[in-house]
Amino acid sequence: MGYGDIDSAVSRSQFLKYAEDLAAIYGLERQRRAELKKAYQGLSDLVHAMGDGAFIANTERKIMEINQSACSLLGKTRAETISQHVSELLRQPTTERDYSVPPVPQPVLRGEVQTITGASGKIIRLIPTMMENGWLLCLLRDVTEETRIMNLKQDFLGLLSHELRTPLTGILGFTELLMTRKETITGDDAEAILNIHESGMRMFKIVDELLRFAMLQNERHEMQQEPMQLSLLIHSIFEQMARQAQEKGVSLYLDHDLYSPIILRGNSAMLRELFKNVIHNAIIFGKQDGNVVVRILSTSPTEVVIEVEDDGIGIPQNMLHKVFDSFFQVEDTMSRKHQGLGLGLSIAQLIARIHGGTISLNSELDHGTTCTITLSLSHCTPQSSSKEVNA
């Protein structure tokens, strides 16, 4: 074999090696494309199988798939939406012919829940989810009726509260005036006036709670925010509720780091009401001569976690998901021992949401309940060892 034959053989072997490598790469690419197509088809099938409206958008935020429910809610056909940018899909004109209004889906593009009004006048809640590959899956729900009922309830609560508060103020004023005339009113008359005043005060507190609940649900204006030290806020609530705790023999404890105070920024009156409602519940439903412990925990530089723990009757597991519902009470209406409308935790949840936080309950029947509140921080100093302070 000559040199030319050797060179030719080497070239052929290299060519064959390159061809085999290319074939392997092509095979892997074809397999990857098949897997991607299968995954996309599965996601597409999922979108079309959903009862709610749904669409998926790629990394460029162009619509790749949308189901019929979403098209109906948005008043568009599937052909009109495919490959359209999410901003264009959710554009909201002020009139049927005015399409110059800037798009409003920026919260959706950031993965935040948003509510819009569709072309048909329906109120649509957009619930976006960012997928690991950077694509966007968004659910669309018709909340028109839900919003209407909620607005009716808020209007009713507000009207009811205002209409009851005015005559109640007069009743309480006159009974307090009569109570000052002890020398002329004695015996059964004095006791009757005292009962009228006590009943009026209970009703006034109920009306005030209703009015507060309605106001918080309609909270739209910017809150007056101020910095406050969390431990001092809790201590002041302990002092305010000391008499109620003593009547039941409940000891109040604050567990926190004395050397690393937590500073919150928010509406002090609202946050005071939030913690007061939760601590009040812990005292009321805690056991006789028991303990209520408030723990301040810092989990990150941006948020703080507060736990309010009691050792009382607890809440059945099948009722835990209802405790934040308006007017819900664990105790039966006819047999319950504690007065109230069941709005305390609903109000606490509204205030937490207004401040960008969350609130949840964990409970074991006959072993107590722990309420966990998570709030954002304006400033947080590092936490060291924890100390228990008797309030």
mmCIF file of C-alpha atoms in Angstrom:
data_model
loop_
_atom_site.group_PDB
_atom_site.id
_atom_site.type_symbol
_atom_site.label_atom_id
_atom_site.label_comp_id
_atom_site.label_asym_id
_atom_site.label_seq_id
_atom_site.Cartn_x
_atom_site.Cartn_y
_atom_site.Cartn_z
ATOM 1 C CA MET A 1 0.000 0.000 0.000
ATOM 2 C CA GLY A 2 1.447 3.370 -0.965
ATOM 3 C CA TYR A 3 1.386 6.647 0.887
ATOM 4 C CA GLY A 4 -1.574 7.804 -1.142
ATOM 5 C CA ASP A 5 -3.536 4.721 -0.140
ATOM 6 C CA ILE A 6 -2.704 5.304 3.535
ATOM 7 C CA ASP A 7 -3.825 8.941 3.354
ATOM 8 C CA SER A 8 -7.019 7.913 1.616
ATOM 9 C CA ALA A 9 -7.756 5.291 4.271
ATOM 10 C CA VAL A 10 -7.192 7.829 7.082
ATOM 11 C CA SER A 11 -9.425 10.350 5.389
ATOM 12 C CA ARG A 12 -12.162 7.763 4.949
ATOM 13 C CA SER A 13 -11.904 6.689 8.599
ATOM 14 C CA GLN A 14 -12.035 10.305 9.802
ATOM 15 C CA PHE A 15 -15.004 10.961 7.531
ATOM 16 C CA LEU A 16 -16.803 7.919 8.886
ATOM 17 C CA LYS A 17 -16.031 9.037 12.459
ATOM 18 C CA TYR A 18 -17.400 12.528 11.738
ATOM 19 C CA ALA A 19 -20.469 11.022 10.107
ATOM 20 C CA GLU A 20 -21.108 8.796 13.107
ATOM 21 C CA ASP A 21 -20.690 11.759 15.489
ATOM 22 C CA LEU A 22 -23.082 13.876 13.435
ATOM 23 C CA ALA A 23 -25.586 11.029 13.321
ATOM 24 C CA ALA A 24 -25.379 10.665 17.094
ATOM 25 C CA ILE A 25 -25.845 14.425 17.590
ATOM 26 C CA TYR A 26 -28.763 14.442 15.162
ATOM 27 C CA GLY A 27 -30.299 11.490 16.968
ATOM 28 C CA LEU A 28 -29.985 13.251 20.352
ATOM 29 C CA GLU A 29 -31.412 16.450 18.901
ATOM 30 C CA ARG A 30 -34.302 14.558 17.347
ATOM 31 C CA GLN A 31 -34.936 12.818 20.682
ATOM 32 C CA ARG A 32 -34.819 16.172 22.504
ATOM 33 C CA ARG A 33 -37.241 17.716 20.025
ATOM 34 C CA ALA A 34 -39.565 14.736 20.421
ATOM 35 C CA GLU A 35 -39.451 15.086 24.205
ATOM 36 C CA LEU A 36 -40.107 18.826 23.976
ATOM 37 C CA LYS A 37 -42.994 18.230 21.585
ATOM 38 C CA LYS A 38 -44.429 15.620 23.909
ATOM 39 C CA ALA A 39 -44.067 17.946 26.922
ATOM 40 C CA TYR A 40 -45.657 20.817 24.987
ATOM 41 C CA GLN A 41 -48.496 18.570 23.839
ATOM 42 C CA GLY A 42 -49.071 17.470 27.434
ATOM 43 C CA LEU A 43 -49.148 21.104 28.596
ATOM 44 C CA SER A 44 -51.466 21.996 25.716
ATOM 45 C CA ASP A 45 -53.819 19.139 26.616
ATOM 46 C CA LEU A 46 -53.776 20.308 30.243
ATOM 47 C CA VAL A 47 -54.722 23.866 29.241
ATOM 48 C CA HIS A 48 -57.647 22.657 27.120
ATOM 49 C CA ALA A 49 -58.824 20.254 29.842
ATOM 50 C CA MET A 50 -59.140 23.010 32.457
ATOM 51 C CA GLY A 51 -62.577 24.225 33.433
ATOM 52 C CA ASP A 52 -61.217 27.718 34.092
ATOM 53 C CA GLY A 53 -59.814 29.847 31.319
ATOM 54 C CA ALA A 54 -56.088 29.331 30.782
ATOM 55 C CA PHE A 55 -53.263 30.273 28.444
ATOM 56 C CA ILE A 56 -49.527 29.639 28.270
ATOM 57 C CA ALA A 57 -46.946 32.153 27.010
ATOM 58 C CA ASN A 58 -43.307 31.567 26.097
ATOM 59 C CA THR A 59 -40.256 33.430 27.419
ATOM 60 C CA GLU A 60 -41.019 36.288 25.028
ATOM 61 C CA ARG A 61 -44.521 36.389 26.555
ATOM 62 C CA LYS A 62 -46.247 35.447 23.319
ATOM 63 C CA ILE A 63 -49.329 33.237 23.588
ATOM 64 C CA MET A 64 -48.518 29.650 22.616
ATOM 65 C CA GLU A 65 -51.796 28.003 23.631
ATOM 66 C CA ILE A 66 -55.161 29.166 24.980
ATOM 67 C CA ASN A 67 -58.373 27.295 25.748
ATOM 68 C CA GLN A 68 -61.929 28.117 24.730
ATOM 69 C CA SER A 69 -62.955 29.308 28.211
ATOM 70 C CA ALA A 70 -60.250 32.000 28.166
ATOM 71 C CA CYS A 71 -61.237 33.057 24.632
ATOM 72 C CA SER A 72 -64.874 33.418 25.739
ATOM 73 C CA LEU A 73 -63.928 35.503 28.784
ATOM 74 C CA LEU A 74 -61.712 37.795 26.711
ATOM 75 C CA GLY A 75 -64.134 37.994 23.787
ATOM 76 C CA LYS A 76 -61.596 36.751 21.225
ATOM 77 C CA THR A 77 -61.079 33.743 18.988
ATOM 78 C CA ARG A 78 -58.158 31.333 19.319
ATOM 79 C CA ALA A 79 -56.766 32.467 15.949
ATOM 80 C CA GLU A 80 -56.694 36.084 17.177
ATOM 81 C CA THR A 81 -54.723 35.222 20.312
ATOM 82 C CA ILE A 82 -52.067 32.712 19.212
ATOM 83 C CA SER A 83 -48.639 34.417 18.913
ATOM 84 C CA GLN A 84 -50.100 37.619 20.377
ATOM 85 C CA HIS A 85 -48.174 39.271 23.211
ATOM 86 C CA VAL A 86 -49.749 39.019 26.666
ATOM 87 C CA SER A 87 -49.837 42.849 26.857
ATOM 88 C CA GLU A 88 -51.960 42.982 23.732
ATOM 89 C CA LEU A 89 -54.174 40.099 24.815
ATOM 90 C CA LEU A 90 -55.071 41.811 28.084
ATOM 91 C CA ARG A 91 -55.278 45.355 26.755
ATOM 92 C CA GLN A 92 -58.330 47.144 28.196
ATOM 93 C CA PRO A 93 -59.966 49.801 25.970
ATOM 94 C CA THR A 94 -62.076 52.482 27.652
ATOM 95 C CA THR A 95 -64.683 52.170 24.890
ATOM 96 C CA GLU A 96 -65.362 49.692 22.111
ATOM 97 C CA ARG A 97 -63.462 51.813 19.599
ATOM 98 C CA ASP A 98 -60.699 53.246 21.754
ATOM 99 C CA TYR A 99 -57.708 50.910 21.699
ATOM 100 C CA SER A 100 -55.126 53.558 22.588
ATOM 101 C CA VAL A 101 -55.251 52.772 26.310
ATOM 102 C CA PRO A 102 -51.885 51.412 27.496
ATOM 103 C CA PRO A 103 -51.834 47.731 28.498
ATOM 104 C CA VAL A 104 -52.207 46.903 32.199
ATOM 105 C CA PRO A 105 -50.930 43.336 32.721
ATOM 106 C CA GLN A 106 -47.591 44.268 34.294
ATOM 107 C CA PRO A 107 -48.404 42.509 37.612
ATOM 108 C CA VAL A 108 -49.284 39.388 35.605
ATOM 109 C CA LEU A 109 -45.940 39.516 33.800
ATOM 110 C CA ARG A 110 -44.290 39.660 37.235
ATOM 111 C CA GLY A 111 -46.289 36.650 38.408
ATOM 112 C CA GLU A 112 -48.758 38.631 40.560
ATOM 113 C CA VAL A 113 -52.524 38.112 40.747
ATOM 114 C CA GLN A 114 -54.511 40.862 39.030
ATOM 115 C CA THR A 115 -58.168 41.604 38.328
ATOM 116 C CA ILE A 116 -59.305 43.159 35.037
ATOM 117 C CA THR A 117 -62.587 43.878 33.287
ATOM 118 C CA GLY A 118 -63.047 41.951 30.050
ATOM 119 C CA ALA A 119 -64.535 43.237 26.793
ATOM 120 C CA SER A 120 -67.888 41.693 27.749
ATOM 121 C CA GLY A 121 -67.908 43.587 31.055
ATOM 122 C CA LYS A 122 -67.087 40.500 33.091
ATOM 123 C CA ILE A 123 -64.625 40.853 35.953
ATOM 124 C CA ILE A 124 -61.732 38.440 35.400
ATOM 125 C CA ARG A 125 -59.146 37.399 37.968
ATOM 126 C CA LEU A 126 -55.768 36.512 36.440
ATOM 127 C CA ILE A 127 -53.698 33.992 38.410
ATOM 128 C CA PRO A 128 -50.233 33.637 36.821
ATOM 129 C CA THR A 129 -47.617 30.964 37.552
ATOM 130 C CA MET A 130 -44.007 31.188 36.412
ATOM 131 C CA MET A 131 -42.733 27.817 35.181
ATOM 132 C CA GLU A 132 -39.160 26.591 35.599
ATOM 133 C CA ASN A 133 -38.412 27.008 31.889
ATOM 134 C CA GLY A 134 -39.404 30.681 32.029
ATOM 135 C CA TRP A 135 -42.815 30.199 30.417
ATOM 136 C CA LEU A 136 -45.980 31.664 31.928
ATOM 137 C CA LEU A 137 -49.143 29.724 32.776
ATOM 138 C CA CYS A 138 -52.102 31.964 33.600
ATOM 139 C CA LEU A 139 -55.552 30.979 34.856
ATOM 140 C CA LEU A 140 -58.565 33.231 34.158
ATOM 141 C CA ARG A 141 -61.579 33.082 36.436
ATOM 142 C CA ASP A 142 -64.897 34.871 36.097
ATOM 143 C CA VAL A 143 -65.403 36.579 39.476
ATOM 144 C CA THR A 144 -68.178 38.940 38.370
ATOM 145 C CA GLU A 145 -70.837 37.405 40.613
ATOM 146 C CA GLU A 146 -68.406 36.932 43.482
ATOM 147 C CA THR A 147 -67.407 40.612 43.267
ATOM 148 C CA ARG A 148 -71.047 41.728 43.076
ATOM 149 C CA ILE A 149 -71.972 39.736 46.178
ATOM 150 C CA MET A 150 -68.933 41.019 48.034
ATOM 151 C CA ASN A 151 -69.792 44.631 47.146
ATOM 152 C CA LEU A 152 -73.399 44.099 48.256
ATOM 153 C CA LYS A 153 -72.193 42.644 51.543
ATOM 154 C CA GLN A 154 -69.822 45.539 52.118
ATOM 155 C CA ASP A 155 -72.525 48.099 51.309
ATOM 156 C CA PHE A 156 -74.962 46.303 53.604
ATOM 157 C CA LEU A 157 -72.471 46.143 56.457
ATOM 158 C CA GLY A 158 -71.575 49.789 56.088
ATOM 159 C CA LEU A 159 -75.208 50.916 55.927
ATOM 160 C CA LEU A 160 -76.242 48.669 58.810
ATOM 161 C CA SER A 161 -73.392 49.878 60.989
ATOM 162 C CA HIS A 162 -74.045 53.582 60.363
ATOM 163 C CA GLU A 163 -77.818 53.260 60.783
ATOM 164 C CA LEU A 164 -77.444 51.385 64.089
ATOM 165 C CA ARG A 165 -74.634 53.465 65.480
ATOM 166 C CA THR A 166 -76.574 56.758 65.545
ATOM 167 C CA PRO A 167 -79.546 55.577 67.668
ATOM 168 C CA LEU A 168 -77.219 53.518 69.878
ATOM 169 C CA THR A 169 -75.184 56.614 70.673
ATOM 170 C CA GLY A 170 -78.381 58.328 71.820
ATOM 171 C CA ILE A 171 -79.462 55.340 73.942
ATOM 172 C CA LEU A 172 -76.091 55.119 75.660
ATOM 173 C CA GLY A 173 -75.988 58.872 76.222
ATOM 174 C CA PHE A 174 -79.394 58.959 77.914
ATOM 175 C CA THR A 175 -78.706 55.863 80.047
ATOM 176 C CA GLU A 176 -75.397 57.347 81.225
ATOM 177 C CA LEU A 177 -77.260 60.546 82.095
ATOM 178 C CA LEU A 178 -79.805 58.537 84.109
ATOM 179 C CA MET A 179 -76.985 56.617 85.828
ATOM 180 C CA THR A 180 -75.641 59.898 87.230
ATOM 181 C CA ARG A 181 -78.926 60.504 89.082
ATOM 182 C CA LYS A 182 -78.403 57.805 91.682
ATOM 183 C CA GLU A 183 -80.231 59.752 94.372
ATOM 184 C CA THR A 184 -83.521 59.819 92.445
ATOM 185 C CA ILE A 185 -83.387 56.373 90.776
ATOM 186 C CA THR A 186 -83.014 53.343 93.003
ATOM 187 C CA GLY A 187 -84.004 49.678 93.254
ATOM 188 C CA ASP A 188 -85.320 47.893 90.195
ATOM 189 C CA ASP A 189 -85.214 51.055 88.065
ATOM 190 C CA ALA A 190 -81.482 51.511 88.689
ATOM 191 C CA GLU A 191 -80.795 47.863 87.864
ATOM 192 C CA ALA A 192 -82.859 48.122 84.664
ATOM 193 C CA ILE A 193 -80.933 51.215 83.545
ATOM 194 C CA LEU A 194 -77.635 49.414 84.240
ATOM 195 C CA ASN A 195 -78.783 46.417 82.172
ATOM 196 C CA ILE A 196 -79.832 48.733 79.317
ATOM 197 C CA HIS A 197 -76.399 50.367 79.386
ATOM 198 C CA GLU A 198 -74.528 47.038 79.425
ATOM 199 C CA SER A 199 -76.635 45.664 76.562
ATOM 200 C CA GLY A 200 -76.179 48.877 74.620
ATOM 201 C CA MET A 201 -72.414 48.721 75.082
ATOM 202 C CA ARG A 202 -72.323 45.133 73.827
ATOM 203 C CA MET A 203 -74.353 46.109 70.771
ATOM 204 C CA PHE A 204 -72.169 49.175 70.198
ATOM 205 C CA LYS A 205 -69.057 46.960 70.162
ATOM 206 C CA ILE A 206 -70.722 44.622 67.652
ATOM 207 C CA VAL A 207 -71.714 47.538 65.403
ATOM 208 C CA ASP A 208 -68.228 49.018 65.712
ATOM 209 C CA GLU A 209 -66.721 45.655 64.701
ATOM 210 C CA LEU A 210 -69.055 45.455 61.681
ATOM 211 C CA LEU A 211 -68.155 48.979 60.618
ATOM 212 C CA ARG A 212 -64.443 48.301 61.018
ATOM 213 C CA PHE A 213 -64.740 45.123 58.971
ATOM 214 C CA ALA A 214 -66.555 46.961 56.155
ATOM 215 C CA MET A 215 -63.973 49.769 56.167
ATOM 216 C CA LEU A 216 -61.029 47.363 55.989
ATOM 217 C CA GLN A 217 -62.576 45.488 53.058
ATOM 218 C CA ASN A 218 -62.905 48.793 51.202
ATOM 219 C CA GLU A 219 -59.372 49.941 52.091
ATOM 220 C CA ARG A 220 -58.033 51.538 48.915
ATOM 221 C CA HIS A 221 -56.209 54.713 49.978
ATOM 222 C CA GLU A 222 -52.576 54.813 50.996
ATOM 223 C CA MET A 223 -52.050 54.113 54.672
ATOM 224 C CA GLN A 224 -50.189 56.452 56.980
ATOM 225 C CA GLN A 225 -47.114 54.405 57.791
ATOM 226 C CA GLU A 226 -44.737 54.857 60.669
ATOM 227 C CA PRO A 227 -41.897 52.857 62.246
ATOM 228 C CA MET A 228 -42.673 51.015 65.474
ATOM 229 C CA GLN A 229 -40.833 48.597 67.743
ATOM 230 C CA LEU A 230 -42.677 45.294 67.661
ATOM 231 C CA SER A 231 -41.883 44.173 71.221
ATOM 232 C CA LEU A 232 -43.140 47.483 72.685
ATOM 233 C CA LEU A 233 -46.339 47.155 70.641
ATOM 234 C CA ILE A 234 -46.943 43.650 72.027
ATOM 235 C CA HIS A 235 -46.171 44.791 75.601
ATOM 236 C CA SER A 236 -48.714 47.628 75.313
ATOM 237 C CA ILE A 237 -51.368 45.127 74.156
ATOM 238 C CA PHE A 238 -50.483 42.880 77.123
ATOM 239 C CA GLU A 239 -51.052 45.844 79.464
ATOM 240 C CA GLN A 240 -54.367 46.629 77.773
ATOM 241 C CA MET A 241 -55.569 43.020 78.136
ATOM 242 C CA ALA A 242 -54.083 42.360 81.579
ATOM 243 C CA ARG A 243 -57.421 42.552 83.384
ATOM 244 C CA GLN A 244 -59.084 40.108 81.008
ATOM 245 C CA ALA A 245 -56.155 37.700 81.362
ATOM 246 C CA GLN A 246 -56.182 37.962 85.175
ATOM 247 C CA GLU A 247 -59.898 37.175 85.348
ATOM 248 C CA LYS A 248 -59.161 33.842 83.663
ATOM 249 C CA GLY A 249 -55.827 33.300 85.413
ATOM 250 C CA VAL A 250 -53.938 33.371 82.096
ATOM 251 C CA SER A 251 -50.256 34.365 82.132
ATOM 252 C CA LEU A 252 -48.978 36.391 79.167
ATOM 253 C CA TYR A 253 -45.385 35.897 77.978
ATOM 254 C CA LEU A 254 -43.318 37.596 75.304
ATOM 255 C CA ASP A 255 -40.438 35.529 73.916
ATOM 256 C CA HIS A 256 -37.977 37.655 71.934
ATOM 257 C CA ASP A 257 -34.412 38.921 71.745
ATOM 258 C CA LEU A 258 -33.999 41.931 74.037
ATOM 259 C CA TYR A 259 -30.791 42.998 72.295
ATOM 260 C CA SER A 260 -32.117 42.930 68.718
ATOM 261 C CA PRO A 261 -35.412 44.856 68.582
ATOM 262 C CA ILE A 262 -37.531 44.375 65.473
ATOM 263 C CA ILE A 263 -38.715 47.551 63.740
ATOM 264 C CA LEU A 264 -41.913 47.363 61.673
ATOM 265 C CA ARG A 265 -43.236 49.980 59.277
ATOM 266 C CA GLY A 266 -46.980 50.204 58.869
ATOM 267 C CA ASN A 267 -50.203 51.593 60.257
ATOM 268 C CA SER A 268 -49.827 51.327 64.039
ATOM 269 C CA ALA A 269 -53.591 51.373 64.745
ATOM 270 C CA MET A 270 -54.222 48.528 62.284
ATOM 271 C CA LEU A 271 -51.302 46.411 63.487
ATOM 272 C CA ARG A 272 -52.372 46.942 67.094
ATOM 273 C CA GLU A 273 -55.856 45.700 66.165
ATOM 274 C CA LEU A 274 -54.382 42.680 64.371
ATOM 275 C CA PHE A 275 -52.340 41.527 67.386
ATOM 276 C CA LYS A 276 -55.087 42.470 69.839
ATOM 277 C CA ASN A 277 -57.619 40.264 68.018
ATOM 278 C CA VAL A 278 -55.253 37.299 67.877
ATOM 279 C CA ILE A 279 -54.128 37.618 71.523
ATOM 280 C CA HIS A 280 -57.741 38.147 72.627
ATOM 281 C CA ASN A 281 -58.686 34.861 70.919
ATOM 282 C CA ALA A 282 -55.778 33.097 72.623
ATOM 283 C CA ILE A 283 -56.942 34.321 76.049
ATOM 284 C CA ILE A 284 -60.612 33.535 75.432
ATOM 285 C CA PHE A 285 -60.031 30.042 74.090
ATOM 286 C CA GLY A 286 -57.017 29.235 76.251
ATOM 287 C CA LYS A 287 -57.500 27.050 79.290
ATOM 288 C CA GLN A 288 -58.207 28.362 82.788
ATOM 289 C CA ASP A 289 -54.947 29.297 84.568
ATOM 290 C CA GLY A 290 -53.080 28.599 81.335
ATOM 291 C CA ASN A 291 -50.443 30.464 79.328
ATOM 292 C CA VAL A 292 -50.369 32.591 76.189
ATOM 293 C CA VAL A 293 -46.933 32.945 74.592
ATOM 294 C CA VAL A 294 -46.060 35.442 71.857
ATOM 295 C CA ARG A 295 -42.798 34.634 70.045
ATOM 296 C CA ILE A 296 -41.037 37.120 67.762
ATOM 297 C CA LEU A 297 -38.886 35.280 65.216
ATOM 298 C CA SER A 298 -36.798 36.807 62.441
ATOM 299 C CA THR A 299 -36.465 34.425 59.493
ATOM 300 C CA SER A 300 -34.823 36.798 56.994
ATOM 301 C CA PRO A 301 -33.720 40.447 56.619
ATOM 302 C CA THR A 302 -37.023 41.208 54.880
ATOM 303 C CA GLU A 303 -39.689 39.622 57.086
ATOM 304 C CA VAL A 304 -40.559 38.737 60.652
ATOM 305 C CA VAL A 305 -42.665 35.845 61.954
ATOM 306 C CA ILE A 306 -44.789 36.214 65.093
ATOM 307 C CA GLU A 307 -46.329 33.177 66.758
ATOM 308 C CA VAL A 308 -49.173 33.458 69.281
ATOM 309 C CA GLU A 309 -49.595 30.165 71.128
ATOM 310 C CA ASP A 310 -52.209 29.100 73.667
ATOM 311 C CA ASP A 311 -52.801 25.814 75.498
ATOM 312 C CA GLY A 312 -56.564 25.815 75.204
ATOM 313 C CA ILE A 313 -59.362 23.802 73.623
ATOM 314 C CA GLY A 314 -57.926 23.829 70.093
ATOM 315 C CA ILE A 315 -59.797 23.661 66.793
ATOM 316 C CA PRO A 316 -60.936 20.511 64.967
ATOM 317 C CA GLN A 317 -58.945 19.830 61.793
ATOM 318 C CA ASN A 318 -62.077 19.861 59.637
ATOM 319 C CA MET A 319 -62.779 23.462 60.711
ATOM 320 C CA LEU A 320 -59.295 24.973 60.383
ATOM 321 C CA HIS A 321 -59.902 26.063 56.785
ATOM 322 C CA LYS A 322 -63.009 28.041 57.857
ATOM 323 C CA VAL A 323 -61.658 30.037 60.806
ATOM 324 C CA PHE A 324 -60.825 33.104 58.679
ATOM 325 C CA ASP A 325 -64.274 33.173 57.050
ATOM 326 C CA SER A 326 -66.454 36.129 57.981
ATOM 327 C CA PHE A 327 -68.897 35.437 60.846
ATOM 328 C CA PHE A 328 -67.633 31.873 61.318
ATOM 329 C CA GLN A 329 -67.392 30.536 64.878
ATOM 330 C CA VAL A 330 -66.152 27.117 65.924
ATOM 331 C CA GLU A 331 -68.685 26.926 68.747
ATOM 332 C CA ASP A 332 -72.304 26.200 67.915
ATOM 333 C CA THR A 333 -74.465 29.336 67.798
ATOM 334 C CA MET A 334 -76.941 28.131 70.441
ATOM 335 C CA SER A 335 -74.446 26.570 72.861
ATOM 336 C CA ARG A 336 -71.379 28.812 72.620
ATOM 337 C CA LYS A 337 -70.084 30.462 75.785
ATOM 338 C CA HIS A 338 -68.258 33.375 74.152
ATOM 339 C CA GLN A 339 -69.876 36.462 72.645
ATOM 340 C CA GLY A 340 -68.892 37.940 69.309
ATOM 341 C CA LEU A 341 -69.589 37.878 65.591
ATOM 342 C CA GLY A 342 -66.665 35.736 64.507
ATOM 343 C CA LEU A 343 -64.983 38.661 62.735
ATOM 344 C CA GLY A 344 -61.795 38.891 64.820
ATOM 345 C CA LEU A 345 -59.645 36.615 62.670
ATOM 346 C CA SER A 346 -61.222 37.924 59.448
ATOM 347 C CA ILE A 347 -60.211 41.455 60.433
ATOM 348 C CA ALA A 348 -56.733 40.228 61.422
ATOM 349 C CA GLN A 349 -56.327 38.578 58.011
ATOM 350 C CA LEU A 350 -57.462 41.719 56.181
ATOM 351 C CA ILE A 351 -54.950 43.855 58.100
ATOM 352 C CA ALA A 352 -52.145 41.363 57.439
ATOM 353 C CA ARG A 353 -52.938 41.415 53.709
ATOM 354 C CA ILE A 354 -53.075 45.211 53.632
ATOM 355 C CA HIS A 355 -49.534 45.148 55.046
ATOM 356 C CA GLY A 356 -48.394 42.540 52.521
ATOM 357 C CA GLY A 357 -48.314 39.756 55.118
ATOM 358 C CA THR A 358 -49.994 36.460 55.852
ATOM 359 C CA ILE A 359 -51.687 34.785 58.812
ATOM 360 C CA SER A 360 -52.375 31.090 59.424
ATOM 361 C CA LEU A 361 -53.482 28.719 62.200
ATOM 362 C CA ASN A 362 -52.162 25.376 63.357
ATOM 363 C CA SER A 363 -54.152 23.592 66.034
ATOM 364 C CA GLU A 364 -54.592 20.291 67.829
ATOM 365 C CA LEU A 365 -57.845 19.543 69.589
ATOM 366 C CA ASP A 366 -57.515 19.831 73.400
ATOM 367 C CA HIS A 367 -53.826 20.780 73.051
ATOM 368 C CA GLY A 368 -53.989 24.411 71.972
ATOM 369 C CA THR A 369 -53.594 26.614 68.912
ATOM 370 C CA THR A 370 -50.702 28.507 67.341
ATOM 371 C CA CYS A 371 -51.415 31.518 65.151
ATOM 372 C CA THR A 372 -48.534 32.448 62.822
ATOM 373 C CA ILE A 373 -48.282 35.971 61.411
ATOM 374 C CA THR A 374 -45.685 36.906 58.781
ATOM 375 C CA LEU A 375 -45.021 40.603 58.100
ATOM 376 C CA SER A 376 -42.562 42.520 55.930
ATOM 377 C CA LEU A 377 -39.848 44.568 57.600
ATOM 378 C CA SER A 378 -38.410 47.989 56.917
ATOM 379 C CA HIS A 379 -35.381 47.072 59.004
ATOM 380 C CA CYS A 380 -34.235 43.942 60.763
ATOM 381 C CA THR A 381 -31.222 43.506 63.028
ATOM 382 C CA PRO A 382 -29.569 40.087 63.472
ATOM 383 C CA GLN A 383 -31.141 37.850 66.097
ATOM 384 C CA SER A 384 -29.096 36.171 68.812
ATOM 385 C CA SER A 385 -30.213 34.144 71.836
ATOM 386 C CA SER A 386 -33.882 34.236 72.789
ATOM 387 C CA LYS A 387 -35.097 35.402 76.201
ATOM 388 C CA GLU A 388 -38.499 34.966 77.840
ATOM 389 C CA VAL A 389 -40.051 37.999 79.450
ATOM 390 C CA ASN A 390 -43.095 37.849 81.668
ATOM 391 C CA ALA A 391 -45.490 40.551 80.582
#
